């Protein structure tokens, strides 16, 4: 067993003595109060994360200027009135034995609400790639004002008891906007050459140093590459790094990407290997002699330990892995690697929820994250005899949560194996990790003492005879079969039959339905050499390119020459051809030797009436309520378990 001796070794950075080299990197939660003060939800979230034993916690973005926030409920540090709340945050970290840095942030143009309110400022009046709106160019007075604001914010952080500050110079926010020629076309000494474009960052660091004193550690988070067409590269940035160290940086936090980088590479999707970004940290270490933090898809402490042993980085950040399982480090320390809930890098509950304005931070596979204030630790006031019907993501999560709270849980699955739709999800390219998660959940429910019956379809009669105290119905969805002439032909199958291997792919395939399941199936077929046409009745793909997985899927389908026909309906299917209606015109597509239905699901909730008629308390969750995503299934499963007593 790896002892994690490198990862768990202490390190001293100026006055800050870190007990180990694990970093909880900054992650915006949107849990703050609307006025920028620290909320009870912020404190509860941080307390839970801090129990995870990171040596260094870096808080989420905190606005140094009133109109500098990226998210609505961003924490503020632009006034002394924020100090008491921030002090409570620092105390939470210290009570857990961690050190804590406050991340100092100005969004510049990358703030939807500031752009909409016409308050967004930036080095130049250049449109935000992501939000499509244009900021106002900063005056030179404003530049000085913001530099001073960074310094004042750092002084407040120190007064609030933080052990360090981190200047957010990454991800396309204001400091990166100055650094990048894509967003900085100023004609004064803050624009033009790289030396000029870096002036703002250098002056911010110098001012922060002036305000916090020589002994206080300053981390600089920088995207060492923009990872966007025409953006700067690590070769451009490396010569600048020693300058940044001279100006005040005691730590280089080597992140990557900017707003608009393909696939949101900053929080990279599953296609990127764990630790894929370490080579950049290593390159940074070649030119600076201060500690360097590596970040990017770390989920396994053993890998982080090796990175440090090889001296490729001095510290390693685990972002989304903390959201998926705040206890992963403790489990690894105790040699319980098999108990770690591994992040799927799906981004559904975390970064994309924030970007799409869906609410506060969550995690698709950990229902506690972002809900710490209402997440019960158990045991439940009254222990119930609970049946959970269906062992997909929703049912498995409900069983796990109910058992955790002390209920006596029996979980039924009609198939021989658990996982529900995950049994098919994991067959799609790059998604085998979803199957691993299903296996993990199954092993965890067993460990918690849940009685599992696979190959057992729950019927009306079983419920009548078994008389459970409560039932959680997690029976998923039924396939929708569209009413099209020819749908009964032998050449027609469905996405699930293809993904499971029940039906072999043929050469010329048409997939009916351009939602996620249809696109995944097309991706699967392309990988097996098929020529694929995807037909979708909607005008646009429901799979958003703005999401990381959506971007990757669209790219692979385009590169695989998949023909995507939107705003198109199928009229009839015949041997060797199909007739479609597109833009009011009928067309015949041929040759076609396989038609695959992926037209969505409808709720499978036939036991609902029995439960209602018998007056048995019940909850319908996940796809059985309405076919949606994993996030909703797990969330509703946990909520049902919480509401059992
Ligand atoms: C190819 C594919 C890719 C997908 N990709 C994603 C993705 O990337 N992200 C995402 O969020 N979602 C994705 N989904 C959707 C996601 O898998 C579902 O939303 C999720 O599985 C719903 O979980 P659930 O537990 O509600 O239902 P299900 O997963 O459908 O599980 C229901 C279970 O109940 C069992 N059951 C039904 N009736 C009975 C009964 N009477 N007795 C006992 N057992 C019964 C079924 O056999 C099944 O195992 C994908 C789906 C597919 C098919
Ligand atoms: C929900 C969420 C919010 C984030 N907010 C911030 C932030 O406030 N400041 C920042 O510098 N990076 C932010 N990031 C980026 C992370 O700090 C981290 O660099 C990224 O997730 C990659 O690390 P990981 O693969 O370990 O998750 C955020 C990421 C996520 C998922």
XYZ file of C-alpha atoms and ligand atoms in Angstrom:
729
model
C 0.000 0.000 0.000
C 1.217 3.493 -0.852
C 1.800 5.355 2.420
C 1.127 8.742 0.771
C 4.241 9.937 2.556
C 4.985 12.616 -0.045
C 1.455 13.974 -0.228
C 1.097 13.953 3.541
C 4.439 15.615 4.253
C 4.343 19.131 5.709
C 5.567 22.216 3.884
C 6.308 25.749 5.072
C 5.586 28.732 2.866
C 6.641 31.976 4.536
C 4.664 32.102 7.808
C 2.299 29.353 6.734
C 3.012 25.805 7.867
C 0.878 23.333 5.957
C 0.318 19.925 7.559
C 0.188 18.252 4.143
C 0.285 19.045 0.406
C -3.354 18.542 -0.444
C -5.127 21.698 -1.610
C -8.857 22.297 -1.749
C -8.851 24.749 -4.668
C -11.268 27.661 -4.956
C -14.753 26.684 -6.035
C -17.535 29.234 -6.340
C -20.609 27.948 -4.520
C -23.119 30.767 -4.878
C -24.012 29.981 -1.254
C -23.164 33.471 0.017
C -25.746 36.024 1.085
C -26.994 38.350 -1.645
C -25.106 41.246 -0.011
C -21.793 39.375 -0.277
C -21.556 38.454 3.384
C -20.743 34.939 4.539
C -23.896 32.856 5.044
C -24.616 29.937 7.351
C -24.676 27.766 4.210
C -21.125 28.927 3.343
C -19.951 27.987 6.816
C -21.671 24.598 6.794
C -20.223 23.794 3.358
C -16.712 24.809 4.365
C -16.937 22.947 7.656
C -17.848 19.755 5.783
C -15.069 20.230 3.238
C -12.543 21.070 5.954
C -13.249 17.765 7.675
C -11.593 16.320 4.574
C -8.167 17.254 5.900
C -6.676 19.402 3.113
C -3.489 21.124 4.236
C -4.519 24.276 2.403
C -8.042 25.443 1.691
C -8.440 28.235 -0.821
C -11.836 29.884 -0.600
C -14.060 30.514 -3.535
C -13.846 33.796 -5.455
C -14.300 36.882 -3.267
C -14.955 40.186 -4.968
C -12.400 42.925 -4.302
C -14.659 45.524 -5.843
C -18.449 46.052 -5.559
C -19.013 45.578 -9.278
C -16.494 42.816 -9.803
C -18.415 39.644 -9.039
C -18.944 36.767 -11.456
C -21.824 35.117 -9.630
C -24.816 36.695 -7.908
C -24.029 35.619 -4.365
C -20.256 35.957 -4.585
C -18.550 36.720 -1.294
C -17.350 40.288 -0.889
C -14.074 41.569 0.537
C -14.319 45.149 -0.703
C -15.341 46.657 2.630
C -14.359 46.243 6.278
C -17.904 45.166 7.062
C -17.095 41.777 5.501
C -14.281 41.043 7.953
C -16.357 39.456 10.775
C -18.018 36.948 8.419
C -14.743 36.124 6.728
C -13.185 35.585 10.137
C -15.816 32.908 10.809
C -14.770 31.163 7.586
C -11.119 31.258 8.605
C -12.025 29.907 12.055
C -13.849 26.939 10.515
C -10.738 25.947 8.553
C -8.449 26.417 11.531
C -10.691 24.342 13.792
C -10.207 21.460 11.355
C -6.418 21.890 11.354
C -6.173 23.370 7.852
C -4.688 26.646 6.687
C -6.837 28.911 4.605
C -6.265 31.469 1.846
C -8.850 33.928 0.582
C -9.139 34.110 -3.196
C -9.186 37.732 -4.369
C -11.158 38.210 -7.525
C -12.390 40.670 -10.091
C -14.486 39.253 -12.931
C -13.905 42.024 -15.458
C -16.082 41.231 -18.455
C -16.821 37.618 -17.497
C -19.932 38.255 -15.457
C -23.349 37.811 -17.013
C -25.137 39.915 -14.426
C -22.627 42.777 -14.673
C -22.788 42.695 -18.469
C -26.575 42.757 -18.366
C -26.536 45.623 -15.863
C -24.004 47.404 -18.132
C -21.540 47.548 -15.221
C -18.911 45.213 -16.624
C -15.473 46.707 -17.168
C -12.444 45.238 -18.936
C -9.102 46.288 -20.427
C -10.831 46.790 -23.784
C -14.411 46.908 -24.995
C -14.291 43.426 -26.492
C -17.281 41.103 -26.406
C -17.296 38.195 -23.940
C -17.040 34.961 -25.921
C -19.326 33.117 -23.560
C -21.929 35.747 -22.737
C -21.891 37.599 -26.048
C -22.140 41.064 -24.468
C -19.564 43.847 -24.496
C -17.991 45.517 -21.428
C -16.781 49.101 -21.123
C -13.053 49.864 -21.427
C -11.471 50.750 -18.086
C -10.034 54.214 -17.629
C -6.517 54.551 -16.235
C -8.022 55.881 -13.001
C -10.125 52.752 -12.754
C -7.044 50.600 -13.259
C -5.386 52.286 -10.283
C -8.576 51.991 -8.262
C -8.830 48.226 -8.863
C -5.141 47.691 -8.072
C -5.697 49.494 -4.777
C -8.833 47.413 -4.181
C -6.828 44.169 -4.472
C -4.392 45.526 -1.880
C -7.127 46.624 0.515
C -8.867 43.271 0.151
C -5.635 41.448 1.005
C -5.231 43.610 4.098
C -8.780 42.639 5.173
C -8.034 38.953 4.610
C -5.053 39.185 6.888
C -7.097 41.000 9.519
C -9.788 38.332 9.262
C -7.242 35.699 10.240
C -6.513 34.122 6.873
C -3.106 32.492 6.525
C -2.598 33.641 2.935
C -4.321 35.228 -0.028
C -4.624 33.979 -3.572
C -4.759 36.495 -6.396
C -7.081 35.128 -9.077
C -5.116 35.664 -12.248
C -6.666 32.744 -14.122
C -9.638 31.544 -16.173
C -10.317 34.659 -18.204
C -11.179 37.001 -15.334
C -9.873 40.553 -15.133
C -6.174 39.771 -14.653
C -6.186 37.264 -17.519
C -8.114 39.754 -19.626
C -5.165 42.115 -19.288
C -2.660 39.350 -19.997
C -4.350 38.068 -23.141
C -4.085 39.896 -26.451
C -7.510 38.469 -27.285
C -9.122 40.705 -24.660
C -6.544 43.479 -24.284
C -6.051 45.855 -27.188
C -5.214 48.924 -25.168
C -2.938 51.529 -26.669
C -1.438 52.660 -23.311
C 1.253 51.053 -21.156
C -1.213 48.328 -20.022
C -1.662 46.962 -23.552
C 0.433 45.926 -26.549
C 3.473 43.752 -25.738
C 3.314 40.938 -23.205
C 5.458 43.070 -20.892
C 2.791 45.785 -21.049
C -0.112 43.363 -20.786
C 1.399 41.799 -17.666
C 1.838 45.208 -15.989
C -1.591 45.075 -14.343
C -0.935 41.635 -12.798
C 2.501 42.722 -11.586
C 1.149 45.915 -10.051
C -1.659 44.016 -8.340
C 0.886 41.643 -6.792
C 3.140 44.517 -5.715
C 0.219 46.310 -4.099
C -0.967 43.173 -2.322
C 2.564 42.609 -1.022
C 2.751 46.236 0.153
C -0.482 45.823 2.113
C 0.148 42.410 3.724
C 3.851 42.715 4.512
C 6.837 40.579 3.565
C 6.077 37.536 5.688
C 2.503 36.869 4.510
C 2.157 34.258 1.722
C 0.604 35.241 -1.598
C -0.487 32.620 -4.089
C -0.986 33.555 -7.713
C -3.474 31.452 -9.613
C -2.659 31.748 -13.253
C -3.857 29.970 -16.377
C -0.458 29.072 -17.709
C -2.112 28.449 -21.069
C -5.311 29.989 -22.368
C -6.164 26.856 -24.361
C -8.090 28.800 -26.953
C -7.399 29.698 -30.582
C -5.019 32.663 -30.670
C -4.519 32.607 -26.899
C -1.197 32.694 -25.086
C 0.745 29.480 -24.451
C 2.994 28.284 -21.649
C 5.988 29.223 -23.790
C 4.726 32.822 -23.773
C 4.041 32.824 -20.048
C 7.046 30.995 -18.624
C 9.512 33.901 -19.095
C 7.068 36.114 -17.189
C 6.750 33.841 -14.152
C 10.022 34.862 -12.406
C 8.836 38.480 -12.715
C 5.567 37.572 -11.038
C 7.494 35.885 -8.240
C 9.650 38.990 -7.817
C 6.480 41.092 -7.651
C 5.113 39.051 -4.765
C 3.935 35.544 -5.699
C 5.070 32.934 -3.150
C 3.088 30.127 -4.760
C 2.206 29.548 -8.411
C -1.105 27.741 -8.756
C -0.761 26.377 -12.279
C -4.272 26.253 -13.682
C -5.342 26.460 -17.330
C -8.010 27.710 -19.656
C -10.139 30.756 -20.098
C -13.802 31.573 -20.602
C -14.700 29.988 -23.906
C -11.909 27.381 -23.912
C -13.319 24.364 -25.721
C -15.009 21.838 -23.410
C -14.488 24.091 -20.386
C -11.020 22.657 -19.960
C -10.500 24.466 -16.627
C -12.819 21.886 -15.063
C -11.969 19.252 -17.613
C -14.467 16.577 -18.635
C -14.015 12.842 -18.424
C -12.139 12.669 -21.716
C -9.118 14.141 -19.900
C -7.070 11.714 -17.845
C -6.584 12.296 -14.105
C -3.602 14.591 -13.647
C -3.539 15.485 -17.371
C -2.295 18.994 -16.576
C 0.723 18.056 -14.439
C 3.155 18.617 -17.301
C 2.349 22.314 -17.139
C 3.111 22.482 -13.406
C 6.377 20.716 -14.159
C 7.253 23.301 -16.806
C 6.463 26.089 -14.347
C 8.807 24.512 -11.807
C 11.602 24.748 -14.355
C 11.529 28.553 -14.173
C 10.506 29.424 -10.585
C 11.817 28.354 -7.204
C 8.590 28.861 -5.246
C 6.103 26.032 -4.553
C 3.857 25.102 -7.479
C 0.352 23.666 -7.183
C -0.752 21.157 -9.840
C -4.456 20.953 -10.632
C -6.693 19.129 -13.083
C -8.822 15.993 -12.715
C -7.063 14.576 -9.669
C -9.186 11.923 -7.988
C -6.602 9.500 -6.622
C -4.297 10.496 -3.748
C -1.795 7.852 -4.886
C -1.333 9.633 -8.200
C -0.879 12.954 -6.375
C 1.696 11.322 -4.122
C 3.646 10.146 -7.168
C 3.512 13.602 -8.748
C 5.086 15.091 -5.650
C 7.603 12.261 -5.352
C 8.685 12.946 -8.946
C 8.995 16.651 -8.045
C 6.610 17.621 -10.827
C 4.688 19.800 -8.364
C 4.914 20.691 -4.681
C 1.224 20.555 -3.861
C -1.787 18.990 -5.570
C -5.320 20.379 -5.737
C -8.404 18.161 -5.746
C -11.429 20.245 -6.733
C -14.459 18.282 -7.848
C -13.194 15.190 -6.047
C -13.828 17.070 -2.779
C -17.386 17.769 -3.926
C -17.946 14.097 -4.767
C -16.412 12.832 -1.535
C -15.015 15.229 1.057
C -13.685 12.212 2.999
C -11.589 10.766 0.178
C -8.272 11.683 1.807
C -9.250 10.193 5.158
C -10.367 7.011 3.406
C -7.094 6.834 1.485
C -5.111 7.400 4.678
C -6.985 4.527 6.284
C -6.331 2.291 3.289
C -10.036 2.267 2.362
C -9.591 3.248 -1.278
C -12.546 1.099 -2.312
C -14.853 3.360 -0.257
C -13.927 6.524 -2.165
C -16.741 7.947 -4.276
C -14.854 8.961 -7.399
C -15.807 12.172 -9.240
C -17.285 11.516 -12.701
C -16.135 14.918 -14.039
C -19.680 15.329 -15.342
C -19.848 18.983 -14.180
C -23.614 18.671 -13.921
C -24.106 19.739 -10.312
C -21.087 21.979 -9.958
C -19.620 24.276 -12.560
C -22.337 23.897 -15.194
C -25.085 24.465 -12.659
C -23.426 27.792 -11.842
C -22.808 28.719 -15.485
C -26.332 27.808 -16.563
C -27.781 29.722 -13.598
C -29.500 26.601 -12.221
C -28.723 27.389 -8.581
C -26.133 26.806 -5.882
C -23.349 24.288 -5.998
C -24.311 20.610 -5.873
C -22.782 17.336 -6.924
C -24.634 14.917 -9.203
C -23.409 11.920 -7.221
C -23.128 13.346 -3.699
C -26.440 14.729 -2.436
C -24.811 16.284 0.621
C -22.742 18.843 -1.298
C -24.196 22.338 -1.151
C -27.011 21.097 1.094
C -25.017 20.616 4.280
C -27.527 22.629 6.333
C -30.370 20.218 5.606
C -28.437 16.993 5.115
C -29.238 14.848 8.166
C -26.514 12.934 9.962
C -28.993 10.446 11.435
C -30.237 8.311 12.973
C -33.829 8.978 11.903
C -36.340 9.686 14.679
C -38.425 6.667 13.667
C -36.893 3.630 11.950
C -39.051 2.440 9.058
C -39.204 -0.751 7.049
C -38.611 0.676 3.605
C -38.800 -0.866 0.165
C -36.901 0.751 -2.647
C -38.071 -0.443 -6.061
C -35.452 -0.139 -8.809
C -31.665 -0.106 -8.428
C -30.668 2.647 -10.852
C -28.893 5.824 -9.667
C -32.060 7.056 -7.938
C -32.948 3.811 -6.158
C -29.365 3.035 -5.141
C -28.926 6.543 -3.735
C -32.263 6.363 -1.903
C -31.309 2.987 -0.411
C -27.872 4.276 0.603
C -29.279 7.388 2.247
C -32.163 5.585 3.973
C -29.857 2.889 5.346
C -27.371 5.538 6.463
C -30.167 7.091 8.527
C -30.910 3.774 10.196
C -33.953 2.570 8.260
C -34.357 -1.104 7.459
C -34.069 -1.098 3.689
C -34.881 -3.723 1.082
C -33.878 -2.883 -2.477
C -35.484 -4.689 -5.416
C -34.213 -4.788 -8.975
C -36.013 -6.662 -11.727
C -32.851 -7.201 -13.766
C -30.088 -9.561 -12.703
C -27.674 -6.658 -12.208
C -27.999 -3.263 -10.545
C -27.292 0.130 -12.107
C -30.442 0.828 -14.132
C -29.594 2.977 -17.129
C -25.965 3.066 -16.000
C -25.679 -0.376 -17.557
C -26.062 1.368 -20.912
C -24.474 4.735 -20.100
C -21.178 2.982 -19.389
C -21.064 1.489 -22.899
C -20.924 4.903 -24.548
C -17.412 6.123 -25.464
C -15.453 7.502 -22.469
C -18.244 6.698 -19.997
C -17.153 3.433 -18.399
C -16.654 5.369 -15.142
C -20.456 5.597 -14.809
C -20.551 1.822 -14.544
C -17.835 1.938 -11.874
C -19.957 4.391 -9.916
C -22.966 2.015 -10.109
C -20.760 -0.825 -8.854
C -19.459 1.376 -6.056
C -22.975 2.371 -4.980
C -24.050 -1.260 -4.976
C -21.130 -2.285 -2.767
C -21.831 0.623 -0.419
C -25.517 -0.226 0.039
C -24.534 -3.790 0.831
C -22.003 -2.563 3.393
C -24.751 -0.525 5.010
C -26.837 -3.660 5.456
C -29.404 -3.100 2.706
C -31.072 -6.368 1.645
C -30.724 -6.525 -2.130
C -32.933 -8.703 -4.327
C -31.884 -8.674 -7.958
C -33.894 -10.484 -10.617
C -37.011 -9.573 -8.639
C -39.753 -7.530 -10.206
C -41.907 -5.923 -7.549
C -45.588 -6.510 -8.212
C -48.833 -5.238 -6.768
C -49.234 -8.500 -4.917
C -45.771 -8.366 -3.345
C -46.559 -4.926 -1.967
C -49.896 -6.087 -0.599
C -48.298 -9.066 1.104
C -45.067 -7.414 2.211
C -46.783 -4.370 3.771
C -43.716 -2.107 3.899
C -43.987 1.059 6.024
C -42.959 3.147 3.009
C -41.957 2.639 -0.621
C -39.546 4.609 -2.757
C -40.472 4.036 -6.364
C -37.372 4.401 -8.544
C -38.497 2.337 -11.498
C -37.086 4.598 -14.208
C -38.634 5.145 -17.619
C -40.214 3.182 -20.477
C -38.913 3.644 -23.990
C -41.116 5.739 -26.247
C -41.760 3.999 -29.562
C -42.890 6.545 -32.151
C -45.868 5.682 -34.293
C -44.219 5.577 -37.725
C -45.113 3.235 -40.619
C -42.404 0.563 -40.799
C -41.401 0.796 -37.116
C -42.003 -2.970 -36.791
C -39.493 -3.888 -39.501
C -36.618 -6.170 -38.444
C -34.063 -3.494 -39.271
C -35.471 -1.332 -36.443
C -34.021 -1.628 -32.938
C -33.433 0.817 -30.085
C -30.487 2.583 -28.493
C -30.445 0.272 -25.480
C -30.247 -2.847 -27.668
C -27.330 -1.338 -29.575
C -25.431 -0.170 -26.514
C -25.897 -3.457 -24.673
C -24.615 -5.428 -27.664
C -27.943 -7.230 -28.126
C -28.082 -5.901 -31.707
C -24.938 -5.506 -33.808
C -24.277 -2.192 -35.565
C -24.620 -2.195 -39.347
C -23.063 0.029 -41.979
C -25.709 2.682 -42.689
C -27.497 3.646 -39.503
C -30.217 6.209 -38.817
C -30.766 7.215 -35.208
C -34.198 8.664 -34.431
C -33.812 11.232 -31.641
C -31.018 13.754 -31.167
C -31.127 13.981 -27.365
C -28.323 12.728 -25.151
C -29.158 9.045 -25.620
C -29.361 9.409 -29.408
C -26.078 11.299 -29.557
C -24.307 8.809 -27.290
C -25.586 6.003 -29.511
C -24.367 7.789 -32.640
C -20.971 8.240 -30.961
C -20.916 4.523 -30.128
C -21.793 3.600 -33.735
C -19.212 5.940 -35.266
C -16.547 4.296 -33.153
C -17.555 1.003 -34.716
C -17.197 2.349 -38.236
C -20.863 2.965 -39.092
C -22.085 5.860 -41.230
C -24.624 7.594 -39.053
C -27.490 9.992 -39.678
C -29.149 11.500 -36.605
C -32.674 12.836 -36.962
C -34.181 15.264 -34.491
C -37.509 16.980 -34.685
C -36.353 19.989 -32.624
C -34.712 22.939 -34.352
C -31.566 22.677 -32.237
C -29.785 19.976 -30.332
C -31.052 19.635 -26.769
C -27.471 18.683 -25.837
C -25.880 22.055 -25.159
C -22.433 22.706 -26.599
C -21.765 25.011 -23.661
C -21.559 21.937 -21.411
C -18.228 20.104 -21.464
C -19.692 16.728 -22.337
C -22.014 18.298 -24.907
C -19.053 20.009 -26.537
C -17.045 16.792 -26.716
C -19.999 14.844 -28.114
C -20.823 17.408 -30.794
C -17.153 17.554 -31.781
C -16.829 13.778 -32.086
C -20.027 13.530 -34.123
C -18.859 16.304 -36.448
C -15.403 14.770 -36.832
C -16.980 11.376 -37.476
C -19.040 12.914 -40.318
C -22.298 12.112 -38.581
C -25.116 13.759 -40.531
C -27.227 15.765 -38.074
C -30.686 16.646 -39.385
C -32.623 18.986 -37.098
C -36.182 20.198 -37.589
C -36.786 16.902 -39.332
C -39.490 14.260 -38.887
C -39.603 10.674 -40.107
C -42.518 9.819 -42.392
C -41.900 6.106 -42.994
C -39.322 3.380 -42.751
C -38.873 0.899 -45.588
C -36.353 -1.851 -46.278
C -33.182 0.034 -47.305
C -34.567 3.605 -46.998
C -36.430 6.097 -44.863
C -38.582 9.035 -45.871
C -38.136 12.244 -43.945
C -39.888 15.569 -43.848
C -37.456 18.431 -43.623
C -38.360 22.108 -44.182
C -41.746 21.050 -45.522
C -40.219 18.768 -48.154
C -40.217 14.990 -48.296
C -36.869 13.357 -49.013
C -35.738 9.769 -49.238
C -32.543 8.716 -47.464
C -30.896 5.587 -48.838
C -29.115 3.243 -48.290
C -30.289 2.598 -44.721
C -29.792 -0.841 -43.222
C -30.476 0.006 -39.585
C -32.892 2.334 -37.798
C -32.338 2.927 -34.106
C -34.923 4.516 -31.856
C -33.768 6.927 -29.173
C -36.949 8.925 -28.911
C -36.869 9.367 -25.144
C -38.618 7.833 -22.188
C -41.891 8.178 -20.340
C -42.260 7.499 -16.583
C -42.649 3.851 -15.559
C -44.830 4.266 -12.487
C -47.438 1.509 -12.756
C -47.135 0.689 -9.031
C -48.214 4.191 -8.095
C -51.943 3.348 -8.138
C -51.484 0.339 -5.835
C -49.546 2.425 -3.354
C -52.177 5.145 -3.445
C -55.054 2.682 -3.112
C -53.416 0.901 -0.134
C -52.520 4.191 1.542
C -48.845 3.194 1.737
C -46.605 6.249 2.160
C -44.515 6.486 -0.991
C -42.161 8.684 -2.968
C -41.687 8.605 -6.725
C -38.226 9.669 -7.772
C -35.897 10.074 -10.727
C -36.968 9.016 -14.212
C -40.048 7.301 -12.743
C -41.316 10.767 -11.860
C -40.122 12.373 -15.056
C -37.228 11.180 -17.216
C -34.348 13.585 -16.694
C -30.763 13.209 -15.492
C -28.667 11.489 -12.853
C -28.557 14.680 -10.804
C -32.333 14.734 -10.301
C -32.501 10.994 -9.606
C -29.900 11.135 -6.819
C -31.236 14.359 -5.370
C -34.795 13.048 -5.211
C -33.574 9.723 -3.822
C -31.788 11.483 -0.973
C -34.782 13.744 -0.330
C -37.150 10.792 -0.153
C -34.848 9.062 2.358
C -34.728 12.257 4.412
C -38.527 12.483 4.461
C -39.166 8.917 5.556
C -39.728 9.919 9.164
C -26.926 5.993 -23.131
C -27.353 6.861 -22.005
C -26.522 7.903 -21.602
C -26.905 8.744 -20.564
N -26.025 9.691 -20.165
C -26.337 10.462 -19.107
C -25.432 11.445 -18.636
O -24.338 11.611 -19.153
N -25.815 12.213 -17.583
C -27.031 12.050 -16.987
O -27.318 12.758 -16.040
N -27.894 11.136 -17.393
C -27.591 10.330 -18.433
N -28.481 9.386 -18.853
C -29.784 9.314 -18.162
C -29.664 8.610 -16.793
O -29.029 7.371 -16.954
C -31.020 8.460 -16.136
O -31.601 9.736 -15.975
C -30.887 7.791 -14.766
O -30.348 6.491 -14.898
C -32.247 7.710 -14.060
O -32.084 6.991 -12.877
P -33.308 6.231 -12.194
O -32.752 5.518 -11.016
O -34.417 7.177 -11.988
O -33.837 5.180 -13.275
P -33.120 3.988 -14.023
O -31.677 4.213 -14.152
O -33.890 3.757 -15.260
O -33.340 2.746 -13.047
C -34.612 2.188 -12.851
C -34.447 0.737 -12.431
O -35.690 0.241 -11.962
C -35.810 -1.118 -12.349
N -37.232 -1.494 -12.257
C -38.252 -1.007 -12.998
N -39.419 -1.547 -12.590
C -39.125 -2.397 -11.569
C -39.912 -3.227 -10.722
N -41.227 -3.309 -10.833
N -39.265 -3.973 -9.791
C -37.924 -3.917 -9.651
N -37.139 -3.137 -10.422
C -37.745 -2.381 -11.354
C -35.236 -1.088 -13.757
O -34.882 -2.378 -14.189
C -34.031 -0.171 -13.572
O -32.881 -0.906 -13.216
C -28.142 8.527 -19.906
C -28.966 7.491 -20.285
C -28.581 6.635 -21.316
C -29.467 5.490 -21.713
C -18.137 24.573 -9.131
C -16.785 25.113 -9.447
C -16.491 26.426 -9.119
C -15.218 26.926 -9.366
N -14.919 28.177 -8.928
C -13.644 28.613 -8.995
C -13.259 29.813 -8.338
O -14.044 30.424 -7.613
N -11.988 30.248 -8.519
C -11.070 29.538 -9.240
O -9.938 29.965 -9.360
N -11.403 28.365 -9.813
C -12.651 27.872 -9.694
N -12.971 26.644 -10.202
C -11.918 25.797 -10.805
C -11.364 24.811 -9.747
O -10.693 25.497 -8.736
C -10.409 23.783 -10.360
O -9.322 24.469 -10.910
C -11.051 22.944 -11.440
O -12.287 22.414 -11.022
C -10.125 21.788 -11.867
O -9.833 20.979 -10.772
P -10.542 19.530 -10.573
O -10.370 18.802 -11.871
O -9.780 18.914 -9.452
O -11.964 19.793 -10.266
C -14.243 26.124 -9.995
C -14.569 24.823 -10.358
C -15.811 24.291 -10.068
C -16.096 22.865 -10.408
